[in-house]
Coordinates of C-alpha atoms in Angstrom, one line a residue:
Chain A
X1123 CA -16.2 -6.7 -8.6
X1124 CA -13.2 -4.2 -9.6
X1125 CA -11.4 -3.6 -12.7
X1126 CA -8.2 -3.3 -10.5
X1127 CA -5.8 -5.9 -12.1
X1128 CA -3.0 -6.6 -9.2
X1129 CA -0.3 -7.8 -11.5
X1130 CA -0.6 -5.2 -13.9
X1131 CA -2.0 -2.1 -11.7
X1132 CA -0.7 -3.4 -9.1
X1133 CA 3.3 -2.7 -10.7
X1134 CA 2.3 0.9 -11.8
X1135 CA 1.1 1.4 -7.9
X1136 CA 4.6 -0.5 -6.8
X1137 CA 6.7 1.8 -9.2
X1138 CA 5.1 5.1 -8.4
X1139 CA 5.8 4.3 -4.6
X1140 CA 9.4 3.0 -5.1
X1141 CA 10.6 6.2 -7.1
X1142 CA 9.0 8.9 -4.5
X1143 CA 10.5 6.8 -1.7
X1144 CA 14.0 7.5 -3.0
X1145 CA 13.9 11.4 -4.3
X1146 CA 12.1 11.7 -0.3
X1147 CA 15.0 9.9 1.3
X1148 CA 17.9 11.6 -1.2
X1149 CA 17.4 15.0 -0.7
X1150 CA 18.2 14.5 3.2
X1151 CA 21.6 15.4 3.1
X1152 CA 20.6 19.0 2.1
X1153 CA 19.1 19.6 5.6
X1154 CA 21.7 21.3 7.6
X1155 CA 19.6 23.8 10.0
X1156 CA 16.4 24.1 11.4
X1157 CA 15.2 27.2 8.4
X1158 CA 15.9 23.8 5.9
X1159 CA 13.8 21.5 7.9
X1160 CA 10.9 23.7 8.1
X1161 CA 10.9 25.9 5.1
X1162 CA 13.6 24.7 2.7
X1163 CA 15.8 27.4 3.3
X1164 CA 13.4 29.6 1.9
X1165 CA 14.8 28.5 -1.5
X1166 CA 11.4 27.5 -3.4
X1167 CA 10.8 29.2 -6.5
X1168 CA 7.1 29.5 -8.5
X1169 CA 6.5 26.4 -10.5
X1170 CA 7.8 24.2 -7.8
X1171 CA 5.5 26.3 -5.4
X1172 CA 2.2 26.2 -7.4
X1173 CA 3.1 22.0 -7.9
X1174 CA 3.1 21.8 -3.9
X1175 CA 0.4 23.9 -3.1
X1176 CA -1.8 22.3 -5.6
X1177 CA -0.7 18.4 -4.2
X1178 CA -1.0 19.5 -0.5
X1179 CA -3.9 21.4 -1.1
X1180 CA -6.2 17.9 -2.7
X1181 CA -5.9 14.5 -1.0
X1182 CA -7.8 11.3 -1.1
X1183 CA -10.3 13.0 1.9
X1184 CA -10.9 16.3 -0.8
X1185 CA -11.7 14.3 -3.9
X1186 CA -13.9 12.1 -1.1
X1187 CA -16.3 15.3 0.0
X1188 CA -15.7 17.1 -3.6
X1189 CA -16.8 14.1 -5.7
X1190 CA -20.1 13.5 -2.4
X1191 CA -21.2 17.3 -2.9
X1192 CA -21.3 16.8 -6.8
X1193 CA -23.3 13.6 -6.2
X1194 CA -25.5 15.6 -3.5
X1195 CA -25.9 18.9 -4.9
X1196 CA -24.5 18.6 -8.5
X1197 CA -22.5 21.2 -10.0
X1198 CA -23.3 23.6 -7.2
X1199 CA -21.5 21.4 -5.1
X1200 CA -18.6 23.3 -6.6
X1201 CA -19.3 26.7 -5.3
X1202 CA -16.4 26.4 -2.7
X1203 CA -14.0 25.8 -5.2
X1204 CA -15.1 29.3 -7.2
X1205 CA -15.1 30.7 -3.7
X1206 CA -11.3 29.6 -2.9
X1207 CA -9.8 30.4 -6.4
X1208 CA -11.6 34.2 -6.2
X1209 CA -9.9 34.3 -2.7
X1210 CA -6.7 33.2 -3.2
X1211 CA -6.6 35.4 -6.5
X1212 CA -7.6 38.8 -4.6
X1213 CA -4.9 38.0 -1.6
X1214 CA -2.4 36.8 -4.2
X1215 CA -2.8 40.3 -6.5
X1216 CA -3.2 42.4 -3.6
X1217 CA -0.4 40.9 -1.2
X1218 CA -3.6 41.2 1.2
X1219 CA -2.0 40.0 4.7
X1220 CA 0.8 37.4 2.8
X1221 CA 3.1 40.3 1.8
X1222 CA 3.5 41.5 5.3
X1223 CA 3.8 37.8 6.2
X1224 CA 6.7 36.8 4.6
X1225 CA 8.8 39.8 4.9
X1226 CA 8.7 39.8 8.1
X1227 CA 10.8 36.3 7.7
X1228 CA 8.6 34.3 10.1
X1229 CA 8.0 31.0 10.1
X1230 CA 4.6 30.5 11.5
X1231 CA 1.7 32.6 11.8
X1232 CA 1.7 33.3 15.6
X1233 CA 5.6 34.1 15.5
X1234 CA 4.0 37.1 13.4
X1235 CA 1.0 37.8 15.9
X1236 CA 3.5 37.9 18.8
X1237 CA 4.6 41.4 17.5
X1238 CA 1.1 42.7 18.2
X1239 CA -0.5 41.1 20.9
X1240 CA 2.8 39.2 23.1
X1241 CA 3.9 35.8 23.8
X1242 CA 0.6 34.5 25.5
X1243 CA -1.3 35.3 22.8
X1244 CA 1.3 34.1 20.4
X1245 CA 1.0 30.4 22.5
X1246 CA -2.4 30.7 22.8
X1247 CA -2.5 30.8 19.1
X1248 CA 0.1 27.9 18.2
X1249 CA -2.3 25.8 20.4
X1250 CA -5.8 26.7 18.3
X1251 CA -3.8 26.3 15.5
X1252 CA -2.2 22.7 16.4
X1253 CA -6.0 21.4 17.4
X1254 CA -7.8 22.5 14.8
X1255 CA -5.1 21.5 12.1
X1256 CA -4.5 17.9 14.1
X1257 CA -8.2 17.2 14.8
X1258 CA -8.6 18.0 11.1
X1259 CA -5.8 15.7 9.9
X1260 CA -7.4 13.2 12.5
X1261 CA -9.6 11.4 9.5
X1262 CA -7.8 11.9 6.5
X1263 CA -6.1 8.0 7.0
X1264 CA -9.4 6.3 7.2
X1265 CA -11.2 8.1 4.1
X1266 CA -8.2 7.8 2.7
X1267 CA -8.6 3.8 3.5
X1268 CA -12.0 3.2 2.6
X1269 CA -11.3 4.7 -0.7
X1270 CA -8.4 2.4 -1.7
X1271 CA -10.1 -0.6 0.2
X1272 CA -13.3 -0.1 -2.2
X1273 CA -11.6 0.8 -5.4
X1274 CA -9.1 -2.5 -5.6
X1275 CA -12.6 -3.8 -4.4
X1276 CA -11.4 -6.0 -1.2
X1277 CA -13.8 -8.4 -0.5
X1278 CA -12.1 -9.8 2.5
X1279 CA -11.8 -6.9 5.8
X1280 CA -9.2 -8.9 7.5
X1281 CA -6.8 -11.2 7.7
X1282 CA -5.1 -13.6 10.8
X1283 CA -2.2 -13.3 12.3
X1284 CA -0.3 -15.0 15.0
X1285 CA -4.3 -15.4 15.9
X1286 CA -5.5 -12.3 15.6
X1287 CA -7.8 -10.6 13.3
X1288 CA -6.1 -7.7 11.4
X1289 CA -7.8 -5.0 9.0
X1290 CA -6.6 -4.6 5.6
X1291 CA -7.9 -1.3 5.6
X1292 CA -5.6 -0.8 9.4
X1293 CA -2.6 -2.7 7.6
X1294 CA -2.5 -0.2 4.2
X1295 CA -2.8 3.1 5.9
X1296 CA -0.3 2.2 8.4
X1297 CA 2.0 1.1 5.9
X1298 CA 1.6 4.0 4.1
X1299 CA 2.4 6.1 6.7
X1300 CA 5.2 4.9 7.8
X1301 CA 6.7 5.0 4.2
X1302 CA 5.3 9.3 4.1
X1303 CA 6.2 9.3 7.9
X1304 CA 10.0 7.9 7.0
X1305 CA 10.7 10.6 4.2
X1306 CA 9.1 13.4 6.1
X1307 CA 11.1 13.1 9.4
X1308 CA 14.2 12.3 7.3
X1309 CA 14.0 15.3 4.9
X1310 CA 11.3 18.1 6.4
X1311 CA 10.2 20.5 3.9
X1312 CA 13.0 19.8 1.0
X1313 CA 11.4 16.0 0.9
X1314 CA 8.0 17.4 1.2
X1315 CA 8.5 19.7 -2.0
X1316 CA 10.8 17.2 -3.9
X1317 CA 8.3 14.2 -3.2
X1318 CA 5.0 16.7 -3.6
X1319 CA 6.4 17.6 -7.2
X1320 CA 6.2 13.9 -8.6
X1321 CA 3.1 13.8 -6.8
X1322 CA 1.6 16.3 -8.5
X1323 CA 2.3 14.7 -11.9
X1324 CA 1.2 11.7 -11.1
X1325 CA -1.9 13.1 -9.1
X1326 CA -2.4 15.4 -12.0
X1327 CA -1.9 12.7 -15.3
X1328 CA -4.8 10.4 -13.0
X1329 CA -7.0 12.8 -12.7
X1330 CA -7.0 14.3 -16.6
X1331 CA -7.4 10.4 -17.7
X1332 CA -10.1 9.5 -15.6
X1333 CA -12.0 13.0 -16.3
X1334 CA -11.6 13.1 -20.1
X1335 CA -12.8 9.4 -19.9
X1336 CA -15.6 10.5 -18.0
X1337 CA -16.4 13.0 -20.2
X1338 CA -16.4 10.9 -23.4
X1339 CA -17.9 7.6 -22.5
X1340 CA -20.5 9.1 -19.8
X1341 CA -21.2 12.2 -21.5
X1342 CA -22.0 15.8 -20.5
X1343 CA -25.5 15.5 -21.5
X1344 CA -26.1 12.4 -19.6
X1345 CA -24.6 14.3 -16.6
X1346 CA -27.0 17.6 -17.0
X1347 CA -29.9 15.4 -17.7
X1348 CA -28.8 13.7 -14.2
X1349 CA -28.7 16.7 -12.2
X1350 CA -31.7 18.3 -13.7
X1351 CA -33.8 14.9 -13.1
X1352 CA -32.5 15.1 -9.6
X1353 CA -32.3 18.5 -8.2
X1354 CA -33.7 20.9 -10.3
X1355 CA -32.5 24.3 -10.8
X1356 CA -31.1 23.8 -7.5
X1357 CA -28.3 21.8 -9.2
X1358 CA -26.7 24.9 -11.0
X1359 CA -27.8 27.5 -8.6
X1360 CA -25.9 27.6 -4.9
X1361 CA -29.1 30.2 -4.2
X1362 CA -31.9 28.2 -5.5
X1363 CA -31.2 25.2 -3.7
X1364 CA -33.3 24.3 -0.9
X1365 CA -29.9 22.4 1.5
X1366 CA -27.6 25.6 0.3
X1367 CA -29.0 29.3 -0.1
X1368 CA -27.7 32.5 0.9
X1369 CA -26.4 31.3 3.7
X1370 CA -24.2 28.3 2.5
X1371 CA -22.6 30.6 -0.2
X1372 CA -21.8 33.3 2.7
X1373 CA -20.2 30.5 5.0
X1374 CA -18.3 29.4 2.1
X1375 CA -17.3 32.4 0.9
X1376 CA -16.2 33.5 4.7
X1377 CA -14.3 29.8 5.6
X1378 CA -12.3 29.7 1.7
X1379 CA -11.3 33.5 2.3
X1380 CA -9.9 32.8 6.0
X1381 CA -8.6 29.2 4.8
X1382 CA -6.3 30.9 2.1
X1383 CA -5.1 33.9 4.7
X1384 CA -4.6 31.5 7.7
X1385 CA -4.4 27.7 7.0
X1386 CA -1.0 27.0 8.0
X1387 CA 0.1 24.8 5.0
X1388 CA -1.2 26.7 2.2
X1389 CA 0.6 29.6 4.0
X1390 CA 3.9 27.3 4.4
X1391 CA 3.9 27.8 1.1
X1392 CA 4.4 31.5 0.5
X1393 CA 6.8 31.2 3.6
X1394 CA 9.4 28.7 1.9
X1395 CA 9.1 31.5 -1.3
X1396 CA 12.5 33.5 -2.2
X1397 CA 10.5 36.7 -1.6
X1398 CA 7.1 37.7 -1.0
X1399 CA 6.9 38.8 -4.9
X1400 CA 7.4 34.9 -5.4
X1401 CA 4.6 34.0 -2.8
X1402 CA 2.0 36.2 -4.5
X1403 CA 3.2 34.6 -7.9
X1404 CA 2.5 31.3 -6.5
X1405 CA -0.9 32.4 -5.3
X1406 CA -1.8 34.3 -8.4
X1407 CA -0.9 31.2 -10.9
X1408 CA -2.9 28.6 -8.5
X1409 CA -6.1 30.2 -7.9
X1410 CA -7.6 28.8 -10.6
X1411 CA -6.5 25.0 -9.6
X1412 CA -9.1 25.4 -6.7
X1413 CA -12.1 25.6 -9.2
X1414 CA -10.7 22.1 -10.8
X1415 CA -10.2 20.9 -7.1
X1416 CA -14.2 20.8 -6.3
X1417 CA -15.3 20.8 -9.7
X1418 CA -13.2 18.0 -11.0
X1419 CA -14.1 15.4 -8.0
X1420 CA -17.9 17.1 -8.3
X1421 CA -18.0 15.6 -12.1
X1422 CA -16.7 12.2 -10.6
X1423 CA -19.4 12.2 -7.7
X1424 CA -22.3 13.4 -10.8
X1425 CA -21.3 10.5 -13.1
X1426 CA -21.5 8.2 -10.1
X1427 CA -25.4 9.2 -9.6
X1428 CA -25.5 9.0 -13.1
X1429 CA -24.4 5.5 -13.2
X1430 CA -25.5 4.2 -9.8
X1431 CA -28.8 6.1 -8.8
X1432 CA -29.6 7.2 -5.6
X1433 CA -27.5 5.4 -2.9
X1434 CA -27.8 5.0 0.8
X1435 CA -23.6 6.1 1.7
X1436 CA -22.7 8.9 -0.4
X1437 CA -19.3 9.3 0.2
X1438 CA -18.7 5.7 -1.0
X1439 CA -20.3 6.3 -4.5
X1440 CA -17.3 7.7 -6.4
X1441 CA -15.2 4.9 -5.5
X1442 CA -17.7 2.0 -5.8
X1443 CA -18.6 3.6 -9.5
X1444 CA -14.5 4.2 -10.4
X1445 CA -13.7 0.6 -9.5
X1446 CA -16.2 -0.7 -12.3
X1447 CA -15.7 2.0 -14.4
X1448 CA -11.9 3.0 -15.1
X1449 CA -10.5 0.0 -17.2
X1450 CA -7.3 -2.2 -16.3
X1451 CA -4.1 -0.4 -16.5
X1452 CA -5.6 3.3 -16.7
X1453 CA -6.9 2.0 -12.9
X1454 CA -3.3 1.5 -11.5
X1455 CA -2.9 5.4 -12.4
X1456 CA -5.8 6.3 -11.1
X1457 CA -5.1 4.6 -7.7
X1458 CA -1.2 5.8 -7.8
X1459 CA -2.7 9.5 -8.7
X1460 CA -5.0 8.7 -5.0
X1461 CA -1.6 7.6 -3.0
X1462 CA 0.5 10.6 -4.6
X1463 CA -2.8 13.1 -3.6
X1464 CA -2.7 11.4 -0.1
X1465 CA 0.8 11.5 0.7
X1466 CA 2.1 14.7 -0.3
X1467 CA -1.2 15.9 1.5
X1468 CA -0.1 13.7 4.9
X1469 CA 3.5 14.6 4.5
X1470 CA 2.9 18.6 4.2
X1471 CA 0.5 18.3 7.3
X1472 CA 2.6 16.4 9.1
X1473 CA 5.5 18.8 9.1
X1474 CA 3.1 22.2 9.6
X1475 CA 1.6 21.0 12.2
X1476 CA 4.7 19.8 13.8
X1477 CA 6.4 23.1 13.0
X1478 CA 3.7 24.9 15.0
X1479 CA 3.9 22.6 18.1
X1480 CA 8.1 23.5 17.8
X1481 CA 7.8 27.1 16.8
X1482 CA 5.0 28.3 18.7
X1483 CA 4.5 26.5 21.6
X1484 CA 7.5 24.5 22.4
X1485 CA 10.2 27.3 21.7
X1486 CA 8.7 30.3 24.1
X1487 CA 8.8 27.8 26.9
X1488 CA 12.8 26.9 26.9
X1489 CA 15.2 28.3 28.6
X1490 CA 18.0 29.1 26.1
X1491 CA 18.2 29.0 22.7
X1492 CA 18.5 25.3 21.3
X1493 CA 21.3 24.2 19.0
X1494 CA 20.0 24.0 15.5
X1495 CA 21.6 20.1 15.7
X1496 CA 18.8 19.9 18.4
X1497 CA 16.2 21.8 16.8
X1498 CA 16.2 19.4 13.8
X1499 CA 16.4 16.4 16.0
X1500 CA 13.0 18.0 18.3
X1501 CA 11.3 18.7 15.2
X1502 CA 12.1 15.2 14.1
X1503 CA 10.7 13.6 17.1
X1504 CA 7.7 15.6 16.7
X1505 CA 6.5 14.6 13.3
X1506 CA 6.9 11.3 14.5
X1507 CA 4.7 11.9 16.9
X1508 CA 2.0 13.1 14.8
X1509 CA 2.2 10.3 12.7
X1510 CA 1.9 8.0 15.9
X1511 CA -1.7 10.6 17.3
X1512 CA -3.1 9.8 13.3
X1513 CA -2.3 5.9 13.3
X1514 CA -4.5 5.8 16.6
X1515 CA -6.9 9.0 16.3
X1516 CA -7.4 8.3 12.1
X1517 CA -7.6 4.5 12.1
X1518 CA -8.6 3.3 15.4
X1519 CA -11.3 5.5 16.0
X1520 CA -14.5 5.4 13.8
X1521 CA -15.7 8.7 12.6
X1522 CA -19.6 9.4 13.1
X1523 CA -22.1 11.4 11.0
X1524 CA -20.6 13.6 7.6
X1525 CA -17.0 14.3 7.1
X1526 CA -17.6 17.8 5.4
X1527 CA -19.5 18.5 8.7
X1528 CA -16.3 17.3 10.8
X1529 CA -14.2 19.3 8.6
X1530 CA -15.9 22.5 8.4
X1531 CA -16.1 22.5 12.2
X1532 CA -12.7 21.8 13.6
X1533 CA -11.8 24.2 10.6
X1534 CA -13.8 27.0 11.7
X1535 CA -12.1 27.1 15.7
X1536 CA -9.0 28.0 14.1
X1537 CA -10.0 29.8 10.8
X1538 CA -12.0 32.3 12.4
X1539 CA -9.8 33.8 15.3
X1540 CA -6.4 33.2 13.6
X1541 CA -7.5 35.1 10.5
X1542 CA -8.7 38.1 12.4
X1543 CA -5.8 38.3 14.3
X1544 CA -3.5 38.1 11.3
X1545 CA -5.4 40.9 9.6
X1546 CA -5.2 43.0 12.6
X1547 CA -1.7 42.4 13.5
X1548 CA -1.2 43.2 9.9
X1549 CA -3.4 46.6 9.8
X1550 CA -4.7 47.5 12.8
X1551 CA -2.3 49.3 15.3
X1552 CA -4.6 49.7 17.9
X1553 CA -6.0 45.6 18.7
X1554 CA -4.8 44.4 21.4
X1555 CA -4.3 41.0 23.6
X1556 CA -8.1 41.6 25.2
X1557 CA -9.1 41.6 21.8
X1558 CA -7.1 38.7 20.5
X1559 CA -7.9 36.6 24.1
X1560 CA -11.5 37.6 23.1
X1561 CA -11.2 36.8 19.3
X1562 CA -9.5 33.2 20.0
X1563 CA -12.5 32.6 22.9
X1564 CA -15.6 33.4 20.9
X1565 CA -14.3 31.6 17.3
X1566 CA -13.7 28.6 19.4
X1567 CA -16.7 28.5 21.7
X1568 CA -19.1 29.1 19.0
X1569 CA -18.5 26.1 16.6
X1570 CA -17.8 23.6 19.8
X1571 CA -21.1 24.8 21.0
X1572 CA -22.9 24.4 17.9
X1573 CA -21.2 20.6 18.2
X1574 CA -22.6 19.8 21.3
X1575 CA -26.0 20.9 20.6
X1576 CA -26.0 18.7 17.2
X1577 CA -24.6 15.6 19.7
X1578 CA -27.0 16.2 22.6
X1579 CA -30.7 14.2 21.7
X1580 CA -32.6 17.1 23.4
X1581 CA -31.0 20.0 21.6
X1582 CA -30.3 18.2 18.0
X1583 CA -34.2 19.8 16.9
X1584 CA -32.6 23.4 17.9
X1585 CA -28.9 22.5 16.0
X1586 CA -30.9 21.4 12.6
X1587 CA -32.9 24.8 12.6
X1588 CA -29.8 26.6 13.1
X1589 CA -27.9 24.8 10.7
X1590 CA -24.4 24.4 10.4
X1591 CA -23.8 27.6 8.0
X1592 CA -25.4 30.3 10.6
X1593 CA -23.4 28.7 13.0
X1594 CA -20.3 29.2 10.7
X1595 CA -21.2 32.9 9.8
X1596 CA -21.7 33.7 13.2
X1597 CA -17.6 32.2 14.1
X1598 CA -16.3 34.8 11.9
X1599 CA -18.7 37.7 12.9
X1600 CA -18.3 37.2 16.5
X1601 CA -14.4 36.9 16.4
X1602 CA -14.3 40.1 14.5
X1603 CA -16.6 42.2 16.4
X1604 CA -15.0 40.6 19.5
X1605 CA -11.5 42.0 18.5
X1606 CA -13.0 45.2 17.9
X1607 CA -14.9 45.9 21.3
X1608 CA -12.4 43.9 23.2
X1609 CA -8.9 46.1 21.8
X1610 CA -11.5 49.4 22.2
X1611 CA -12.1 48.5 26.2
X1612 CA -9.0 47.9 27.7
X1613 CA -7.6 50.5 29.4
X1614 CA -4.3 52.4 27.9
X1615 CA -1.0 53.0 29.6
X1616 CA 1.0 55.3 28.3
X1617 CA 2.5 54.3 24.9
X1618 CA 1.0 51.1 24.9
X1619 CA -1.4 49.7 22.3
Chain B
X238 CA -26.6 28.1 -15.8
X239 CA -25.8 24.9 -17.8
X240 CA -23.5 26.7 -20.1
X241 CA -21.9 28.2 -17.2
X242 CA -20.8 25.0 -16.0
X243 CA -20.0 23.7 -19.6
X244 CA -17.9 26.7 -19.9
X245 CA -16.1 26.4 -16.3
X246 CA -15.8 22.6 -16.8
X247 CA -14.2 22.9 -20.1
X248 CA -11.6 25.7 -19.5
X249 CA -11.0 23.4 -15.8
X250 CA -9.7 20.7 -17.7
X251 CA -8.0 22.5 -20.8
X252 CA -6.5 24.8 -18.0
X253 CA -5.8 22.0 -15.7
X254 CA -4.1 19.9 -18.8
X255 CA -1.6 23.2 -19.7
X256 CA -0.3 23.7 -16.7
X257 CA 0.4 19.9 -15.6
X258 CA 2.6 20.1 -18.8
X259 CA 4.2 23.3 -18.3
X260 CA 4.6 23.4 -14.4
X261 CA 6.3 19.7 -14.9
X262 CA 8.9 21.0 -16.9
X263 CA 9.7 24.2 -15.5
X264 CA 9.4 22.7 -12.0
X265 CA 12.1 20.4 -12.3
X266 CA 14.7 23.1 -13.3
X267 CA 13.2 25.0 -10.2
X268 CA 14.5 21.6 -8.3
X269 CA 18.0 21.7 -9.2
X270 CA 18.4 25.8 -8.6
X271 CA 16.8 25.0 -4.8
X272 CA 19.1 21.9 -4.3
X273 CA 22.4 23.7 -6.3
X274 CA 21.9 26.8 -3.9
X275 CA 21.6 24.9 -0.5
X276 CA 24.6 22.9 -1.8
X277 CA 26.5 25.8 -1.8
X278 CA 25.3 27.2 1.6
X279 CA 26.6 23.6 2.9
X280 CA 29.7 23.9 1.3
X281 CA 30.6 27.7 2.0
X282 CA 29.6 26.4 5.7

């Protein structure tokens, strides 16, 4: 049983969808070269960057593994989140890596590391990047599904037609992403910000009302009670708690500090600034969002065990306890809030991704320089087809074992080589390609590795000793040292690096 | 710890309240400066 009310939730849903459509699909006409597709002609300004970073940056998938590690681990579930905002403070104060960045008027990250290390390593770099980032995407539709699926509480999985047996949960994330797909491929980056700014309203307004009604009807001292009853100390304290420790906090603090350096559409976003003064601004004034991105959702996910007890799918108790628990009306703004998280997350990944694949490895392959008429249309055709990979990879393939899992992995292959190479090509005049070739190698092999083990029956004893935190601490250490013994061994010419 | 997290949880949400408020009106006048000025850059060709 759901409170969700199709006539009357169902309009708010219907409206929200109908105005974002149009302001994606106006703003079109302003795209007249390649720099507008890609980074809106560098023309964003600060309150319009912090509203896009803080809708691309939470999605239905975020408030999914936020709201399970406040129902796993209670409010030290939110320790990433401090992590994050600490992170993207420092670097935003600083200018740590993002100043140098966007001077130098790049559009990608390994258009940048090219300088340093040459076009191989630049390639080799666009193509870590691109599978990471896709593989990454790859499951943000079907979360994104099951959650809408269980909150307007769908009894029925399917439906017939011209005899055969469709999914509902298929039939609204492919309809959704056609509609982000459409608007994305139309407009590039000047929809993406337009659209992202009414989503972060609307994602915002959603999340305030379900929060402050969380807050007043479940009660903070029913939630403390809850996460003292079930965890202990361990439910406050990262370090006391026997699934995190040390080690967990260290990961966290290592993957949040890389993700804010080097993950290409939080970084899109200090690239479409006026200036790098702007960029830092942007950073600066967001950090703090990232403490209410895992500790909002964490609250959710507590007041689910609070309500529901122990259950045996985690990641579906948020939804399952918001579909009995937000009343009619204020439900339709919830679920719009989950759409306008979703797409402006989809839309922004769609495009970075897809400026990647042009900028980094398409574009040091062609022979002359391409028309920016032709540019647009190639970058175009390439968004489409990342919608196209998602529909089949996100939807038609079913996901096994924990999503955080999943995402901290195919996260970690690209976090942990790209972010020491940005940091050296930034400060460190004497790394190298054997260093970089080394870096990208190591960062990659080490998480894959720790993947296979996990998968393989015989070795799966060995991965769960290791544990998925050592194996991420020992990504970033590796790629570092790597760069540093690698860059120190290869033998010098004269006057090269 | 527990009044850490009251503490957190509290200034998350007044914070998070503020500057849905402010950054939705200041945003939109951020909108028409970014569309105005790549207007012009169409127009001056």
């Amino acid at each position: 049983m759901t409170n969700f009310n199709w006539l009357l939730d169902g309009s708010i849903v219907g409206l929200y969808l109908l105005v974002t459509m149009a302001a994606g699909l106006y703003v079109r006409k302003y795209v007249g070269k390649v720099d507008d597709f890609l980074v809106a002609g560098r023309e964003m300004n600060v309150y319009l960057g912090i509203a896009s970073l803080a809708a691309t940056e939470f999605g239905i998938v975020t408030c999914m593994y936020t709201a399970e590690a406040g129902y796993k681990y209670g409010f030290a579930g939110a320790t990433p989140g401090i992590a994050m905002a600490l992170s993207m403070l420092v670097i935003g104060y600083t200018g740590f890596c993002i100043k140098p960045l966007r001077d130098s008027g790049v559009i990608t990250i390994p258009q940048l590391i090219e300088k340093q290390f040459g076009p191989r390593i630049r390639w080799a770099a666009g193509v870590v990047i691109v599978l990471g980032g896709l593989l990454n995407m790859g499951v943000f539709l079907r979360i994104g599904g099951q959650f809408l699926v269980k909150i307007v509480g769908l009894q029925v999985t399917s439906f017939e037609l011209w005899g055969y047996q469709i999914g509902y949960l298929e039939t609204i994330m492919t309809v959704l992403l056609i509609g982000v797909a459409t608007y994305t491929i139309l407009g590039g980056m000047l929809s993406v910000l337009i659209t992202d700014f009414l989503q972060f309203v609307v994602m915002s307004a959603g999340l305030i009302a379900v929060t402050l009604l969380i807050l007043i009807y479940v009660g903070w001292d029913k939630l403390v009670a809850t996460v003292e009853a079930n965890y202990g100390a361990g439910g406050f304290n990262p370090f006391v708690n026997p699934d995190l420790g040390w080690e967990y906090v260290l990961f966290q603090v290592l993957l949040n500090f890389a993700a804010v350096l080097t993950w290409q559409t939080t970084i899109a976003r200090v690239l479409a600034a006026k200036d790098s003064k702007t960029g830092q601004n942007i950073y600066v004034r967001t950090s703090f969002f990232f403490v209410c991105r895992f500790l909002i959702p964490g609250i959710w996910g507590i007041a689910a065990l609070a309500t529901l007890g122990q259950v045996t799918n985690t990641l579906d108790a948020m939804p399952t306890f918001l579909s009995t628990f937000v009343p009619v009306g204020l439900m339709g703004l919830c679920v719009a809030a989950m759409l306008a998280a979703d797409m402006s997350t989809d839309s922004s990944y769609m495009l970075t991704w897809g400026s990647v694949i042009y900028n980094d490895i398409m574009a040091p392959l062609r022979k002359k320089e391409w028309s920016e008429k032709k540019g647009i249309l190639i970058n175009r055709m390439i968004v489409a087809l990342i919608g196209v990979f998602l529909l089949f990879y996100g939807l038609w393939y079913p996901l096994e074992g924990d999503v955080w899992t999943y995402l901290g992995i195919t996260g970690t292959i690209y976090l942990a080589s790209i972010s020491v190479l940005l940091i050296s090509s930034c400060y460190w005049s004497g790394a190298n390609s054997w260093g970089a070739a080394a870096s990208i190698i190591l960062a990659a092999a080490i998480p894959v590795a720790f993947l296979v083990l996990e998968k393989t029956p015989a070795t799966r004893d060995l991965a769960k000793s290791i544990g998925p935190y050592y194996s991420g601490i020992a990504a970033y250490v590796a790629s570092a040292l790597a760069m540093i013994v690698f860059s120190l061994l290869k033998p010098r010419k004269g006057g090269e690096v | 710890m527990k009044y850490f997290w009251l503490v957190l949880t509290l200034t998350a949400v007044g914070w998070y309240i503020l500057v849905t408020a402010y950054v939705s009106y200041k945003g939109v006048a951020d909108i028409k400066e970014m569309l105005r000025s790549l207007a012009a850059k169409n127009r001056s060709g």
